[in-house]
Amino acid sequence: MIPADVDYYRPATLEEAVKMLQNYGTEAKLLSGGHSLLPILKARLAQPEILIDIGHIPGMSGMVMENNAIVIGALTTHHEIASSPIVQKACFLLAETAGQIGDVQVRNRGTIGGSLAHADPAADYPAAMIALDAEIVLTGPEGARSMRAENFFEGAYETAIVGNEILSSVVVPIPPSGSGGVYCKAAQGASGFAVCGVAATLTLGNGTIESAGVGITGVAGAAYRANRVEEALAGLAPTAENIETAAAHAADEVDPLEDFYASADFRRQLARVWTGRALAQAAERAKS
Ligand SMILES: Cc1cc2nc3c(=O)[nH]c(=O)nc-3n(C[C@H](O)[C@H](O)[C@H](O)COP(=O)(O)OP(=O)(O)OC[C@H]3O[C@@H](n4cnc5c(N)ncnc54)[C@H](O)[C@@H]3O)c2cc1C
């Protein structure tokens, strides 16, 4: 289908884009890579009057290391993250996540900011952001504020972005030495979206688990932190038995989705099994 007519603007700076959002309010939609928005416009599920294309604003893409974290501009594409030597070396889990998104075309156009702001309950990045304890930076008329990723996803396609804010960057702490991280998923056949995607990080010290981070996507209405799994692992050796016992809590705190791809019971089962797999592999990586 062909989208309804829109007025198209291309601001040159982030500040100009924020001002445009202020002026046009709910009549306007931001456009980044367009890989979620354009299908929606074509299906006429949304009919904004104005498109503000932020996809060409200088300084909003790329990755830099700062204060033991990787700062990633919102316009950085999935391909740039997957293939970045910085990310592959300092935070392999993130590169691994980006590399599993959709197909080559999607990874070449889609952006991390667009994906996180869109908050598809089956998107991959949210699980990784939660497991890695990333901060999401939002820029609005009053300046920038940041929040922990686990507080950002409020429901299906719902985030903590308010009013005229633009997701401008993401700050991902570099995991300490002795850590291992993994992203793995049971994917929808055609699109690659997660029916269940699990990001897990483990930090080992003296043969036991000092800390664990587990983010799960695709299972509930929004990506979530598996608190009970993390708590169950603290201070234990990363044995198969301990991991299996902890992974059994993967869906304790959510009501799993039920749809064409999987029943709620099956999603609960997927969450348990894929959390166990992710943790076992994270432990191996941490040891090596
Ligand atoms: C065939 C196909 C397969 C896919 N498979 C997967 C998959 O396996 N896993 C996965 O995670 N994703 C998948 N995706 C989604 C893909 O990752 C999108 O690129 C991503 O969800 C949106 O990023 P975008 O830059 O294209 O955003 P856009 O489509 O431009 O925007 C998406 C939404 O976010 C808003 N927005 C955009 N940028 C910002 C910003 N900086 N601040 C605030 N709001 C903003 C827009 O207004 C819009 O509402 C797939 C998409 C397609 C078409």
JSON list of C-alpha atoms in Angstrom, two decimals, residues 120-124 183-198 216-220 224 256-264 266-271 274:
[
{"chain": "A", "resi": 120, "resn": "ASP", "atom": "CA", "xyz": [8.66, -3.80, 19.67]},
{"chain": "A", "resi": 121, "resn": "PRO", "atom": "CA", "xyz": [8.13, -6.50, 22.33]},
{"chain": "A", "resi": 122, "resn": "ALA", "atom": "CA", "xyz": [10.02, -8.94, 20.08]},
{"chain": "A", "resi": 123, "resn": "ALA", "atom": "CA", "xyz": [13.00, -6.67, 19.29]},
{"chain": "A", "resi": 124, "resn": "ASP", "atom": "CA", "xyz": [16.48, -7.89, 20.17]},
{"chain": "A", "resi": 183, "resn": "TYR", "atom": "CA", "xyz": [22.66, -13.20, 23.14]},
{"chain": "A", "resi": 184, "resn": "CYS", "atom": "CA", "xyz": [20.66, -16.07, 21.69]},
{"chain": "A", "resi": 185, "resn": "LYS", "atom": "CA", "xyz": [17.08, -16.43, 20.54]},
{"chain": "A", "resi": 186, "resn": "ALA", "atom": "CA", "xyz": [14.32, -18.62, 19.19]},
{"chain": "A", "resi": 187, "resn": "ALA", "atom": "CA", "xyz": [13.47, -16.51, 16.16]},
{"chain": "A", "resi": 188, "resn": "GLN", "atom": "CA", "xyz": [10.32, -16.01, 14.06]},
{"chain": "A", "resi": 189, "resn": "GLY", "atom": "CA", "xyz": [11.03, -17.75, 10.78]},
{"chain": "A", "resi": 190, "resn": "ALA", "atom": "CA", "xyz": [10.38, -14.93, 8.30]},
{"chain": "A", "resi": 191, "resn": "SER", "atom": "CA", "xyz": [11.48, -11.75, 10.09]},
{"chain": "A", "resi": 192, "resn": "GLY", "atom": "CA", "xyz": [13.99, -12.97, 12.63]},
{"chain": "A", "resi": 193, "resn": "PHE", "atom": "CA", "xyz": [12.21, -11.17, 15.49]},
{"chain": "A", "resi": 194, "resn": "ALA", "atom": "CA", "xyz": [12.50, -13.00, 18.82]},
{"chain": "A", "resi": 195, "resn": "VAL", "atom": "CA", "xyz": [9.80, -15.38, 20.01]},
{"chain": "A", "resi": 196, "resn": "CYS", "atom": "CA", "xyz": [12.16, -15.61, 22.97]},
{"chain": "A", "resi": 197, "resn": "GLY", "atom": "CA", "xyz": [15.51, -13.81, 23.09]},
{"chain": "A", "resi": 198, "resn": "VAL", "atom": "CA", "xyz": [17.85, -13.96, 26.08]},
{"chain": "A", "resi": 216, "resn": "ILE", "atom": "CA", "xyz": [14.58, -11.32, 28.13]},
{"chain": "A", "resi": 217, "resn": "THR", "atom": "CA", "xyz": [12.64, -10.16, 25.07]},
{"chain": "A", "resi": 218, "resn": "GLY", "atom": "CA", "xyz": [9.79, -11.62, 23.03]},
{"chain": "A", "resi": 219, "resn": "VAL", "atom": "CA", "xyz": [8.20, -13.38, 25.98]},
{"chain": "A", "resi": 220, "resn": "ALA", "atom": "CA", "xyz": [6.16, -10.61, 27.62]},
{"chain": "A", "resi": 224, "resn": "TYR", "atom": "CA", "xyz": [12.34, -7.36, 31.22]},
{"chain": "A", "resi": 256, "resn": "PRO", "atom": "CA", "xyz": [3.82, -14.44, 28.82]},
{"chain": "A", "resi": 257, "resn": "LEU", "atom": "CA", "xyz": [2.30, -13.35, 25.51]},
{"chain": "A", "resi": 258, "resn": "GLU", "atom": "CA", "xyz": [0.05, -15.66, 23.55]},
{"chain": "A", "resi": 259, "resn": "ASP", "atom": "CA", "xyz": [-0.05, -15.25, 19.77]},
{"chain": "A", "resi": 260, "resn": "PHE", "atom": "CA", "xyz": [0.32, -16.89, 16.37]},
{"chain": "A", "resi": 261, "resn": "TYR", "atom": "CA", "xyz": [3.94, -17.84, 17.10]},
{"chain": "A", "resi": 262, "resn": "ALA", "atom": "CA", "xyz": [3.64, -19.43, 20.53]},
{"chain": "A", "resi": 263, "resn": "SER", "atom": "CA", "xyz": [1.23, -20.06, 23.40]},
{"chain": "A", "resi": 264, "resn": "ALA", "atom": "CA", "xyz": [1.92, -18.53, 26.80]},
{"chain": "A", "resi": 266, "resn": "PHE", "atom": "CA", "xyz": [5.34, -22.54, 25.32]},
{"chain": "A", "resi": 267, "resn": "ARG", "atom": "CA", "xyz": [6.89, -19.08, 25.77]},
{"chain": "A", "resi": 268, "resn": "ARG", "atom": "CA", "xyz": [7.37, -19.85, 29.48]},
{"chain": "A", "resi": 269, "resn": "GLN", "atom": "CA", "xyz": [9.15, -23.03, 28.48]},
{"chain": "A", "resi": 270, "resn": "LEU", "atom": "CA", "xyz": [11.26, -21.19, 25.86]},
{"chain": "A", "resi": 271, "resn": "ALA", "atom": "CA", "xyz": [12.28, -18.62, 28.45]},
{"chain": "A", "resi": 274, "resn": "TRP", "atom": "CA", "xyz": [16.99, -20.35, 26.33]}
]
